[in-house]
Amino acid sequence: MRRELTRILNGAAWAIFSAFCCWAGAASASELRVELDPVNREWMRREQSIRLLVDQLPSSDQGRLAILVGDTDLTDLFFAYGNVLEYRPAPLALPSGEYDITVFLVSPQGAWREVARLPIQVLTESGLERRGIESRIDLQGIQLLDEQLTPAGSPSSSGQDSASLNLHLGGDAQRAGWRLGGSTQFLGVSAQQNALRFAQRGEDAPLFDLSNYTVRMDRTDDPRRFFALGHVSYNQHRHLIPGFSSRGAVIGMPIGSAGSATFATMNGTSIAGWNNIIGLSDSDHRVTATTVGFELRPARPGALRFDADFLDGSLLPLNAFNGANIGDRQTNRAWGARVAGSTPSGVLRLEAGFARSAFDNPNDPSLAQGLTLVEVAREERSSRYADVYWTILQGRPIGKRHAASLALTLRHELVDPQFATIAASLQSDVLRNSVQLAGSIGPIQVQAAYTQLEDNLDDIATILTTHTRRTDALIAASLAELFGTDRGAKWLPTVSWNFNRVHQFGAGVPPDSGFNASHVPDQQSDRHSLAADWRGPKWNFGIRHDYSLQDNRQPGREQADFKTQVNAIAATYSPHARIDLNLELSSDRNESFEQLSATRTRNVGVGVRISATDKLQLTATGGLTRSADQPRTNSSENTFLDASLNYRLEWQSAGARSLSGQLFLRYSDRAQQTQNTLFGIDLDNRARSVVAGLTIGLR
C-alpha cells in the first residue's frame, strides 16, 4: 500500500513539474520581443539589409521563427548572429513600397503564432518613396448613316461626322516628405469647328491642341508649403477673387506655426494651346493676388482665423480661348480682410469680410479709333458680407422614436454701386439680407427663408430704386416612417409642399425720366408645388400639382396677370432585373387675364430599357406633346422617338491596362406640326436620322 502511494505521489510531482516547464516555456515565448534596427525604421534603399533585434532566440523546445517579408517567406535567407537576424537582399533587391515584416513562432507541433508585425518602407529603384504614372486615351467617333428631312433642304439637327481624341498624361513622385506631381491633357478633333480654339482663331485653330497642364510640388506633412505651375485656380475672398482659373503660378508657404501666405500670378483670361505656355508673357494682361492668414488660436485650428487679401492686375481687350466678347482695357487694385471663427463644438460659426477696390478704364487706342473720348473717372468702392451659422438643436430626442434638429443662418451682403474687380463677376449696387431656418423632427423636414434686396444704394434720384422680397418654404415628410408602427403604413407616400413668393416693386417714379406710374414695376409671383411619391420593391409612382400666379399691381397693369397650373404623373416599373419601364403624363394650363386667353398643353412620354446581356442594352423613349389655345387659333403637335442599341466594351490586361467603351447605334425621329389660323401658318417638319458611333477609353 505504501509503495503504491509513493508511486502515485511521484507521478503527480512529475506531472506538475512538466506542466510548469511547459508554462514557463510558453511564458518565455509569449514574452519574445522582436524589433527593427533603427536604420530600418526610415525609408530604405532596395539594396539595404534588414536587421531584426531579438531579445532571445527560441529554444528547440519552444520552436522556431518564421519570417515573411510582405507575402514572401524569406526565413531561410535570414542569418543569425548573437541576438540579430539579418537579411541581405543582394542579388535580389527588396520590392519597393510600404509593407510589413511578419515574425511567427512555429511550435514543434507546427502551430504558427504571430509574434511581431513590423512595417517597413522601401524606396523605388530611382530613390523615390513613391512613384506613379497615369495615362488615359479617350477616342470617340460618330458617323451619320442616314438622314431624311421634310421639307427637303431643312437644316440638319444630327450634326456632322466627327472624331475626337482626348489624351491625358500624369504622374507623381515622393521623396523625403516632398511630392511632385503633374498632368497634361490634349484634344484632337477631325472637324474644324470642334477645335479647342475655334472661337478665338477660327479656321486657323489647330486640330490637335494642348488643353491644359499642371505641375505641382508640395509637402506631405504641411499643406501650406506648395508650388503650382500651369493651369491653376485661386479661390479666396468672395468679393475679390472667388474662383479665378487661368495659366500661371501659385506659391504657398508657412509663416511660423500658425500662419500662411499664398501668392498667385495668372494670365488675365483663360488660355489654351502652345502659345504663352506659362501664361505670364504679357504684364498688361495679368492678375496677381496675395493672401496672408493666421490662426489666432493655434491650439484649436478654426477657432479664430484672420486673412488679408490683395489683388492687382490689368486686362487688355482679349478674349478667352473659348468665347468672344467686346471688352476694353481695365486696371484694378483691391484689398480685403476676412475673419472666421467657431465655438469649440462648432454650434456657432461666423465668417465676415470687407473689400475695397479701385477700378478704372485707361485709354484704349483700339477702341478710341483716333477719336477724343471722355476719360472714365477712377472709381474706388467697397463691399462687405457677414454670415452666421447657428445649430440650435442637433439630434435632440423627441419621444421614443424621433430626434429634432434646427439650424439658423443669417446672411448680410452690401456691394457698392460700380464695385468691381477684374477677377470676379459680381452684382454691384445691391444690399442683401436673408434669414434661413432648416430643421427636422424625425422624418419631417422643414425649411423657411426670407430675403430682402435693395438697389440704387447711392439714392440717385433719376435712377429707379427697386425693392425685392423673396419668401421660400418647404415641408416634406415620409408618412411611412412617421406612422411606421401602424398597420399598412408601408403604403403611405412621401409628401412635400414647396412655396415660393417674389415681390418686386419700385420706390416711385424717378423725376425727369419720362416714366409714369405704370412703368414702375410692382409684381408679385407666387408658386405652390404639392407632390406625393410611393415606392415599392419594383415600382415608383408619383403625382405632382403646381400652381403659380403672376400678379401685376402697377397702375394700368392690374389685369396683366398670368396663372399656370400643372398636373403630372410619373411611374416606373421593373418587371425583371433587366427590364425597366417608365411613363409620364402631364397637363398644363396657362391663362392670360388681360388677353382673356388660355393655352392647354398635354404631354405623354414613355420609355423602356432592356438589358439583353450584361454588355448589350436597348433603350427607347418616345413622346407626344399637343398644345392649343382656347380660341383655337394656334395649335401645335410634337412627337419624338429615340432608340439606342449599346454594346459595352471591356478588356483587362495582366499589366493592369484596361480598355472600356461602347459601340452604339442610334435612331431619332422628330416631327413638328404648327398651325395658326390668324396668320395663315401651317408648318409640317420632320427629321429622321441613323447615327453610329464608337467610344474607347484606354487606361
XYZ file of C-alpha atoms in Angstrom:
699
model
C 0.000 0.000 0.000
C 2.800 2.416 0.955
C 4.685 1.531 -2.247
C 1.585 2.248 -4.339
C 1.059 5.607 -2.633
C 4.694 6.579 -3.253
C 4.340 5.761 -6.961
C 1.207 7.935 -7.221
C 2.882 10.885 -5.484
C 5.979 10.651 -7.704
C 3.768 10.602 -10.804
C 1.862 13.664 -9.623
C 5.089 15.513 -8.919
C 6.430 14.768 -12.391
C 3.157 15.908 -13.936
C 3.251 19.176 -12.012
C 6.928 19.693 -12.964
C 6.221 19.007 -16.644
C 3.251 21.397 -16.633
C 5.401 24.071 -15.007
C 8.112 23.635 -17.647
C 5.557 23.931 -20.427
C 4.046 27.014 -18.799
C 7.489 28.545 -18.327
C 8.391 27.839 -21.943
C 5.089 29.330 -23.137
C 5.539 32.347 -20.928
C 9.039 32.810 -22.264
C 7.783 32.503 -25.827
C 4.946 34.948 -25.211
C 7.479 37.480 -23.932
C 9.621 37.139 -27.078
C 10.267 40.649 -28.431
C 11.338 41.459 -31.980
C 12.162 44.977 -33.161
C 13.535 46.624 -36.286
C 17.006 48.048 -36.188
C 16.718 51.869 -36.054
C 18.307 52.148 -39.528
C 15.329 50.192 -40.922
C 12.659 52.426 -39.424
C 13.033 55.139 -42.063
C 12.764 54.861 -45.843
C 15.276 52.234 -47.003
C 17.137 51.614 -50.228
C 16.231 48.453 -52.118
C 19.746 47.016 -51.522
C 19.768 47.822 -47.792
C 19.898 44.947 -45.299
C 17.047 44.236 -42.912
C 18.146 43.717 -39.317
C 15.792 42.320 -36.680
C 16.740 42.682 -32.993
C 15.523 39.740 -30.881
C 15.779 39.753 -27.093
C 16.403 35.983 -27.183
C 16.160 33.279 -29.808
C 13.669 30.467 -29.033
C 14.993 27.092 -27.903
C 14.313 23.918 -29.836
C 11.613 23.044 -27.280
C 9.865 26.348 -27.942
C 10.015 26.002 -31.728
C 11.496 28.111 -34.492
C 10.988 31.560 -36.028
C 9.414 32.100 -39.474
C 9.771 35.476 -41.199
C 7.598 36.833 -44.034
C 8.672 39.948 -45.942
C 5.388 41.123 -47.441
C 3.806 37.866 -48.603
C 7.104 36.042 -49.263
C 8.643 33.577 -46.780
C 12.334 34.520 -46.506
C 13.095 32.664 -43.269
C 15.982 30.677 -44.715
C 17.672 33.864 -46.015
C 17.957 35.471 -42.570
C 21.339 34.945 -40.877
C 21.514 34.808 -37.068
C 24.426 36.110 -35.020
C 24.035 36.995 -31.391
C 20.550 38.409 -30.980
C 20.420 39.748 -34.543
C 18.623 38.303 -37.556
C 19.828 39.898 -40.811
C 18.618 39.631 -44.386
C 20.925 40.818 -47.152
C 18.831 41.404 -50.293
C 21.673 41.150 -52.862
C 21.442 39.982 -55.575
C 17.614 40.162 -55.356
C 16.615 43.692 -54.277
C 13.729 44.383 -51.954
C 10.392 45.234 -53.571
C 9.506 48.930 -53.474
C 6.636 50.244 -51.418
C 5.244 50.009 -47.903
C 4.559 46.578 -46.447
C 5.052 44.527 -43.258
C 7.665 42.109 -41.966
C 5.744 39.485 -40.020
C 7.531 37.258 -37.496
C 5.903 33.968 -36.395
C 6.821 31.435 -33.724
C 6.279 27.928 -35.114
C 5.834 25.321 -32.376
C 7.347 21.814 -32.667
C 3.815 20.618 -33.441
C 3.600 23.029 -36.438
C 1.302 25.705 -34.938
C 2.025 29.279 -36.125
C 1.637 32.213 -33.759
C 2.332 35.832 -34.746
C 4.990 37.446 -32.580
C 5.563 40.790 -34.309
C 4.381 42.808 -37.306
C 6.910 45.451 -38.322
C 6.154 47.988 -41.104
C 8.979 48.933 -43.473
C 9.227 51.463 -46.290
C 11.426 50.779 -49.316
C 12.397 53.387 -51.911
C 11.933 52.814 -55.612
C 14.846 51.949 -57.885
C 15.331 55.647 -58.632
C 15.405 56.500 -54.922
C 11.826 57.763 -54.580
C 9.412 56.898 -51.821
C 6.520 56.608 -54.241
C 6.143 56.884 -57.982
C 3.065 56.643 -60.132
C 2.409 57.207 -63.805
C -1.049 57.531 -65.262
C -2.082 57.707 -68.892
C -5.512 57.733 -70.468
C -6.654 57.902 -74.073
C -10.285 58.535 -74.990
C -11.388 58.151 -78.594
C -14.821 58.992 -79.961
C -16.167 58.716 -83.471
C -19.645 59.473 -84.849
C -20.854 58.564 -88.325
C -24.179 59.694 -89.844
C -25.512 56.649 -91.714
C -28.802 58.082 -92.977
C -30.872 61.247 -92.683
C -34.253 62.245 -94.098
C -35.539 65.816 -93.765
C -39.030 67.128 -94.500
C -39.277 69.532 -96.200
C -36.109 68.846 -98.170
C -33.322 71.308 -97.517
C -34.174 71.866 -93.856
C -31.137 72.355 -91.593
C -29.728 69.120 -90.206
C -30.092 68.508 -86.488
C -27.752 65.499 -86.409
C -24.524 67.386 -86.932
C -21.565 66.205 -88.993
C -19.396 63.113 -88.961
C -16.690 63.725 -86.410
C -13.947 62.111 -84.414
C -12.066 63.295 -81.355
C -9.148 62.212 -79.203
C -8.513 63.149 -75.575
C -5.047 62.308 -74.259
C -4.244 62.574 -70.543
C -0.772 62.049 -69.097
C 0.036 62.380 -65.422
C 2.120 61.085 -62.589
C 3.582 61.804 -59.187
C 6.700 61.049 -57.168
C 7.513 61.397 -53.474
C 10.767 61.629 -51.526
C 11.759 62.934 -48.091
C 8.349 64.495 -47.455
C 8.198 66.259 -50.845
C 5.711 65.258 -53.503
C 5.957 66.219 -57.173
C 3.007 65.657 -59.464
C 1.750 66.802 -62.798
C -0.795 66.202 -65.505
C -1.464 67.375 -69.035
C -4.358 66.994 -71.447
C -4.501 67.229 -75.238
C -7.501 67.411 -77.553
C -7.558 66.344 -81.174
C -10.585 66.686 -83.464
C -11.414 65.955 -87.090
C -13.884 68.827 -87.653
C -12.523 72.381 -87.663
C -15.497 73.863 -85.780
C -14.812 71.463 -82.909
C -11.221 72.649 -82.478
C -10.303 73.791 -78.998
C -9.568 77.392 -80.044
C -12.062 77.714 -82.901
C -13.933 80.587 -81.165
C -10.657 82.500 -80.930
C -8.811 81.629 -84.154
C -11.483 80.286 -86.497
C -10.075 78.340 -89.449
C -6.540 78.835 -88.110
C -7.266 76.848 -84.934
C -5.085 73.693 -84.794
C -6.891 70.354 -84.866
C -4.582 68.910 -82.185
C -4.014 71.258 -79.274
C -2.871 71.466 -75.687
C -5.918 71.724 -73.445
C -4.260 72.234 -70.046
C -1.359 71.164 -67.875
C -0.393 71.437 -64.222
C 2.839 70.836 -62.310
C 2.668 70.874 -58.510
C 5.186 70.322 -55.716
C 4.147 70.241 -52.065
C 4.992 68.932 -48.637
C 3.055 65.905 -47.476
C 3.349 66.966 -43.844
C 2.461 70.654 -44.326
C -0.204 71.629 -46.890
C 0.766 75.298 -46.502
C 4.007 74.752 -48.438
C 3.470 74.187 -52.175
C 4.191 75.446 -55.687
C 1.939 75.006 -58.727
C 2.544 75.978 -62.344
C 0.285 75.766 -65.377
C -3.488 75.828 -65.223
C -4.159 76.883 -61.643
C -7.086 78.231 -59.644
C -7.213 80.813 -56.888
C -10.236 80.889 -54.586
C -10.033 83.316 -51.683
C -12.094 86.430 -50.839
C -15.585 86.005 -52.338
C -15.738 89.648 -53.458
C -12.191 89.917 -54.824
C -11.168 86.626 -56.411
C -13.753 83.938 -55.608
C -12.590 81.298 -58.083
C -10.327 82.549 -60.846
C -8.708 79.954 -63.138
C -6.073 80.517 -65.797
C -2.443 79.742 -66.643
C 0.075 80.986 -64.167
C 1.794 80.110 -60.919
C 0.739 79.815 -57.279
C 3.115 79.609 -54.306
C 2.179 78.784 -50.725
C 4.427 78.991 -47.679
C 4.043 78.838 -43.906
C 4.506 81.807 -41.605
C 5.536 80.425 -38.268
C 3.429 77.648 -36.821
C 0.035 79.342 -37.253
C 0.271 81.471 -40.374
C 0.385 81.007 -44.127
C 0.882 83.100 -47.249
C -0.250 82.401 -50.796
C 0.900 84.302 -53.865
C -0.545 83.851 -57.361
C 0.077 85.448 -60.720
C -2.020 84.365 -63.692
C -2.985 85.315 -67.209
C -5.946 87.691 -67.371
C -8.177 85.260 -69.309
C -8.373 81.511 -69.784
C -5.978 80.295 -72.446
C -5.166 77.017 -74.169
C -2.671 75.856 -76.773
C 1.080 76.045 -77.065
C 1.445 79.840 -77.115
C 2.233 81.648 -73.858
C 2.903 78.293 -72.213
C 3.414 79.725 -68.710
C 0.712 82.376 -69.114
C 2.815 85.310 -67.906
C 4.243 86.710 -71.139
C 2.205 89.960 -71.064
C 2.382 92.075 -67.919
C -0.547 94.220 -69.127
C -2.830 91.173 -69.173
C -2.216 89.636 -65.787
C -3.898 89.077 -62.437
C -1.797 88.986 -59.263
C -3.180 88.080 -55.851
C -1.775 87.548 -52.369
C -3.368 86.163 -49.227
C -1.813 86.189 -45.756
C -3.662 84.406 -42.948
C -3.159 83.500 -39.298
C -4.828 81.172 -36.851
C -5.217 83.460 -33.856
C -5.714 80.462 -31.570
C -3.233 77.874 -32.887
C -4.132 75.341 -30.207
C -7.593 74.976 -31.792
C -7.489 75.452 -35.590
C -10.697 77.038 -36.850
C -11.426 78.804 -33.586
C -10.481 82.229 -34.965
C -8.703 82.953 -38.238
C -7.819 86.224 -39.926
C -6.943 86.632 -43.619
C -5.805 89.666 -45.602
C -6.156 89.626 -49.399
C -4.548 91.818 -52.044
C -5.348 91.986 -55.767
C -3.538 93.844 -58.523
C -3.853 93.441 -62.259
C -4.814 94.725 -65.644
C -6.733 93.353 -68.599
C -6.418 94.011 -72.305
C -9.440 93.622 -74.609
C -8.514 89.981 -75.321
C -10.966 87.098 -75.474
C -10.694 83.789 -73.705
C -9.901 80.826 -75.945
C -13.481 79.502 -75.789
C -15.520 82.688 -76.125
C -15.752 86.137 -77.629
C -16.987 89.449 -76.273
C -16.445 93.159 -76.734
C -14.272 94.459 -73.939
C -11.983 97.332 -73.113
C -8.799 97.816 -71.154
C -9.148 97.648 -67.363
C -6.876 98.051 -64.373
C -7.673 97.186 -60.799
C -6.166 97.310 -57.333
C -8.058 95.981 -54.363
C -7.611 94.678 -50.854
C -9.812 92.822 -48.432
C -9.925 91.293 -44.982
C -11.728 88.243 -43.670
C -12.339 86.766 -40.258
C -13.834 83.368 -39.454
C -14.382 81.546 -36.209
C -16.396 78.953 -34.377
C -17.161 77.753 -30.899
C -15.361 74.584 -29.703
C -18.380 72.423 -30.521
C -18.979 74.092 -33.895
C -22.520 75.023 -32.856
C -21.918 78.676 -33.706
C -19.827 79.744 -36.724
C -19.099 83.169 -38.181
C -17.499 84.424 -41.363
C -17.237 88.091 -42.327
C -15.302 90.083 -44.867
C -14.638 93.569 -46.191
C -13.170 94.661 -49.538
C -12.062 97.915 -51.117
C -11.466 98.104 -54.852
C -10.079 100.846 -57.125
C -11.193 100.208 -60.707
C -10.689 102.251 -63.853
C -10.613 102.038 -67.665
C -7.413 103.541 -69.155
C -7.395 104.901 -72.673
C -7.576 102.072 -75.223
C -6.441 103.150 -78.732
C -8.057 100.074 -80.299
C -11.448 101.305 -79.106
C -10.858 105.034 -79.492
C -10.083 104.690 -83.232
C -8.403 108.101 -83.250
C -11.339 109.876 -81.601
C -11.131 112.012 -78.489
C -13.066 110.233 -75.755
C -14.063 111.405 -72.308
C -11.928 109.548 -69.795
C -13.739 107.289 -67.381
C -13.357 108.528 -63.817
C -11.459 106.225 -61.483
C -13.806 104.599 -59.004
C -12.959 103.260 -55.568
C -15.772 101.384 -53.887
C -16.339 98.960 -51.012
C -18.199 95.782 -50.210
C -18.860 93.715 -47.128
C -20.518 90.489 -46.050
C -21.217 88.521 -42.897
C -22.612 85.013 -42.396
C -23.687 83.485 -39.090
C -24.479 79.767 -38.725
C -26.116 78.590 -35.507
C -27.009 74.953 -34.860
C -29.780 75.437 -32.296
C -30.620 71.742 -31.946
C -28.686 68.705 -33.087
C -30.240 65.279 -32.671
C -32.344 66.253 -29.635
C -34.523 63.211 -28.694
C -38.261 63.717 -29.241
C -40.286 60.898 -27.788
C -39.002 57.358 -28.164
C -38.535 57.163 -31.921
C -37.524 60.553 -33.267
C -34.949 63.296 -32.890
C -35.097 67.008 -33.696
C -32.570 69.317 -35.351
C -32.756 73.037 -36.059
C -30.241 75.395 -37.702
C -30.376 79.147 -38.244
C -28.427 81.003 -40.959
C -28.158 84.793 -41.157
C -26.551 86.486 -44.165
C -25.739 90.122 -44.886
C -24.115 91.485 -48.035
C -23.596 95.012 -49.338
C -21.831 95.787 -52.624
C -21.412 99.446 -53.509
C -22.507 100.792 -56.890
C -19.773 100.305 -59.523
C -17.803 97.993 -57.244
C -15.884 95.573 -59.449
C -12.677 93.570 -59.696
C -11.060 92.047 -62.752
C -11.171 88.577 -61.166
C -14.831 88.374 -60.109
C -18.231 88.539 -61.773
C -20.171 90.267 -59.040
C -23.548 92.019 -58.956
C -22.919 95.535 -57.710
C -25.255 98.156 -56.238
C -27.098 95.670 -54.058
C -27.948 95.262 -50.392
C -28.992 91.731 -49.488
C -30.164 90.422 -46.102
C -31.534 86.958 -45.538
C -32.544 84.596 -42.773
C -32.989 80.848 -43.160
C -34.272 78.153 -40.815
C -33.793 74.461 -41.552
C -34.912 71.706 -39.242
C -36.315 68.248 -38.883
C -38.381 66.216 -36.469
C -37.856 62.576 -37.299
C -38.932 62.069 -40.921
C -40.380 65.596 -41.207
C -38.130 68.146 -42.944
C -38.880 71.892 -42.718
C -37.139 74.850 -44.375
C -38.028 78.541 -44.435
C -36.138 81.542 -45.810
C -36.745 85.245 -46.260
C -34.554 87.583 -48.340
C -34.569 91.353 -48.869
C -32.761 93.047 -51.763
C -32.328 96.757 -52.422
C -30.573 98.629 -55.221
C -29.687 102.263 -56.044
C -27.697 102.438 -52.834
C -26.415 105.930 -53.693
C -30.042 107.184 -53.770
C -29.636 108.800 -57.182
C -32.971 110.489 -57.830
C -33.040 109.850 -61.583
C -32.488 106.094 -61.180
C -35.360 103.765 -60.386
C -34.982 102.161 -56.968
C -36.220 98.593 -56.802
C -37.083 96.544 -53.715
C -37.247 92.764 -53.846
C -38.750 90.488 -51.203
C -38.421 86.732 -51.535
C -40.013 84.061 -49.322
C -39.322 80.327 -49.594
C -40.796 77.461 -47.589
C -40.607 73.684 -47.792
C -42.240 70.887 -45.802
C -41.536 67.250 -46.625
C -42.360 64.095 -44.687
C -42.161 60.362 -45.143
C -45.538 59.213 -43.840
C -44.397 55.586 -43.892
C -41.637 56.423 -41.385
C -43.891 58.738 -39.386
C -46.534 56.030 -38.870
C -44.156 53.098 -39.127
C -45.752 51.154 -36.278
C -49.258 51.313 -37.759
C -50.626 48.550 -39.921
C -50.422 49.356 -43.610
C -48.040 52.293 -43.088
C -45.694 50.952 -45.752
C -48.228 52.037 -48.400
C -48.113 55.662 -47.274
C -46.270 58.125 -49.537
C -43.596 60.748 -49.053
C -45.347 64.118 -49.371
C -43.970 67.621 -49.847
C -45.171 71.194 -50.219
C -42.954 73.885 -51.692
C -43.843 77.587 -51.664
C -42.056 80.495 -53.301
C -43.049 84.173 -53.385
C -41.165 87.010 -55.074
C -42.425 90.574 -54.713
C -40.550 93.203 -56.710
C -41.645 96.828 -56.658
C -40.237 100.253 -57.451
C -39.920 103.113 -54.983
C -41.656 105.795 -57.003
C -41.234 107.462 -60.388
C -37.768 108.995 -60.975
C -38.039 112.733 -61.797
C -37.398 113.838 -65.381
C -37.263 110.216 -66.513
C -40.217 110.270 -68.889
C -41.779 107.409 -66.921
C -45.216 107.291 -65.341
C -46.610 105.107 -62.576
C -47.476 102.261 -64.990
C -43.794 101.933 -65.879
C -42.733 101.349 -62.278
C -42.743 97.595 -61.586
C -44.943 96.197 -58.858
C -45.263 92.473 -59.375
C -45.761 89.544 -57.042
C -45.283 85.970 -58.182
C -46.465 83.030 -56.076
C -45.784 79.370 -56.722
C -47.119 76.336 -54.842
C -45.988 72.793 -55.544
C -47.553 69.680 -53.987
C -46.096 66.221 -54.540
C -46.639 62.669 -53.292
C -44.404 59.694 -54.066
C -44.920 55.991 -53.397
C -42.076 53.464 -53.618
C -42.244 49.710 -53.845
C -39.689 46.951 -54.375
C -40.045 47.123 -58.177
C -42.033 50.296 -58.812
C -42.279 54.033 -58.122
C -45.337 56.217 -58.541
C -45.622 59.962 -58.057
C -48.127 62.748 -58.578
C -47.461 66.493 -58.651
C -49.554 69.647 -58.780
C -48.070 73.095 -59.405
C -49.917 76.384 -59.161
C -48.362 79.760 -59.937
C -49.797 83.264 -60.195
C -48.066 86.364 -61.551
C -49.891 89.375 -60.124
C -49.100 92.768 -61.705
C -50.133 95.642 -59.443
C -48.826 98.813 -61.062
C -51.491 101.331 -62.182
C -52.904 100.475 -65.584
C -51.499 96.937 -65.495
C -53.732 95.366 -62.876
C -55.177 92.867 -65.397
C -51.813 91.840 -66.882
C -51.781 88.711 -64.733
C -50.900 85.138 -65.582
C -51.899 81.866 -63.946
C -50.336 78.472 -64.579
C -51.465 75.059 -63.349
C -49.600 71.800 -63.910
C -50.751 68.285 -63.063
C -48.313 65.438 -63.637
C -47.997 61.708 -63.033
C -44.771 59.698 -63.240
C -44.423 55.931 -62.824
C -41.635 53.376 -63.215
C -41.903 49.588 -63.120
C -39.246 46.876 -63.287
C -40.928 43.518 -64.028
C -37.485 41.939 -64.370
C -33.969 42.822 -63.257
C -33.094 43.504 -66.909
C -36.235 45.459 -67.836
C -37.272 48.973 -66.775
C -40.436 50.744 -67.925
C -41.455 54.346 -67.273
C -44.447 56.543 -68.039
C -45.005 60.299 -67.688
C -48.271 62.185 -68.135
C -48.790 65.905 -67.655
C -51.365 68.576 -68.356
C -50.568 72.310 -68.254
C -52.943 75.266 -68.403
C -51.624 78.819 -68.864
C -54.103 81.705 -68.567
C -53.689 85.358 -69.507
C -56.304 87.514 -67.752
C -55.522 90.573 -69.846
C -55.921 88.794 -73.189
C -58.749 86.534 -71.944
C -56.956 83.526 -73.405
C -55.723 80.172 -72.153
C -53.333 77.620 -73.576
C -53.516 73.953 -72.647
C -50.630 71.556 -73.191
C -50.807 67.789 -72.784
C -47.768 65.569 -72.761
C -47.282 61.791 -72.830
C -43.868 60.185 -72.515
C -42.882 56.507 -72.369
C -39.545 54.754 -72.036
C -38.091 51.275 -71.894
C -34.684 49.831 -71.071
C -33.868 46.207 -71.839
C -30.514 44.684 -70.889
C -30.244 41.637 -73.116
C -26.885 40.784 -71.531
C -24.524 42.471 -69.094
C -22.991 44.305 -72.063
C -25.814 44.703 -74.599
C -28.572 47.203 -73.823
C -31.519 48.640 -75.739
C -33.140 51.908 -74.678
C -36.030 53.721 -76.283
C -38.046 56.819 -75.384
C -40.992 58.372 -77.122
C -43.396 61.193 -76.524
C -46.283 63.255 -77.788
C -46.988 66.885 -76.893
C -50.117 68.724 -78.009
C -50.775 72.375 -77.343
C -53.730 74.607 -78.274
C -55.145 77.930 -77.103
C -58.742 78.352 -76.014
C -59.923 80.355 -79.056
C -58.415 77.563 -81.208
C -56.336 79.994 -83.241
C -52.965 78.405 -82.523
C -52.087 74.739 -82.080
C -49.052 72.521 -82.313
C -48.153 68.846 -82.090
C -44.692 67.474 -81.433
C -43.669 63.822 -81.454
C -40.320 62.157 -80.922
C -38.876 58.659 -80.861
C -35.296 57.974 -79.822
C -33.848 54.461 -79.737
C -30.320 53.359 -78.941
C -28.567 49.992 -79.073
C -25.407 49.999 -76.950
C -22.716 47.363 -76.558
C -20.235 47.900 -73.719
C -16.594 47.115 -74.422
C -14.354 45.858 -71.616
C -10.838 44.423 -71.557
C -8.269 43.990 -68.801
C -4.631 43.032 -69.364
C -2.294 41.273 -66.977
C -0.291 44.502 -66.711
C -3.238 46.412 -65.202
C -4.055 48.099 -68.516
C -7.768 48.321 -69.220
C -9.947 49.271 -72.132
C -13.542 50.379 -71.844
C -16.044 51.989 -74.130
C -19.165 51.371 -76.105
C -20.328 50.746 -79.633
C -23.721 52.331 -80.308
C -26.366 52.684 -82.982
C -28.957 55.444 -82.531
C -32.208 56.205 -84.326
C -34.059 59.519 -83.994
C -37.426 60.555 -85.417
C -38.805 64.006 -84.589
C -41.835 65.702 -86.086
C -43.448 69.099 -85.520
C -46.757 70.439 -86.808
C -47.763 74.062 -86.172
C -50.940 75.853 -87.233
C -52.000 79.462 -86.730
C -55.298 80.481 -88.327
C -54.794 84.192 -87.656
C -51.580 84.421 -89.681
C -52.191 81.509 -92.028
C -49.246 79.473 -90.760
C -49.230 75.731 -91.457
C -45.862 74.045 -90.897
C -45.027 70.358 -91.018
C -41.398 69.447 -90.287
C -39.846 66.052 -89.743
C -36.285 64.811 -89.288
C -35.160 61.180 -89.163
C -31.584 60.029 -88.731
C -29.463 56.976 -88.002
C -26.102 57.516 -86.311
C -23.394 55.022 -85.405
C -20.596 55.712 -83.001
C -17.727 54.261 -81.069
C -16.122 55.470 -77.844
C -12.969 53.870 -76.444
C -11.084 54.658 -73.293
C -7.653 53.113 -72.665
C -6.271 53.342 -69.142
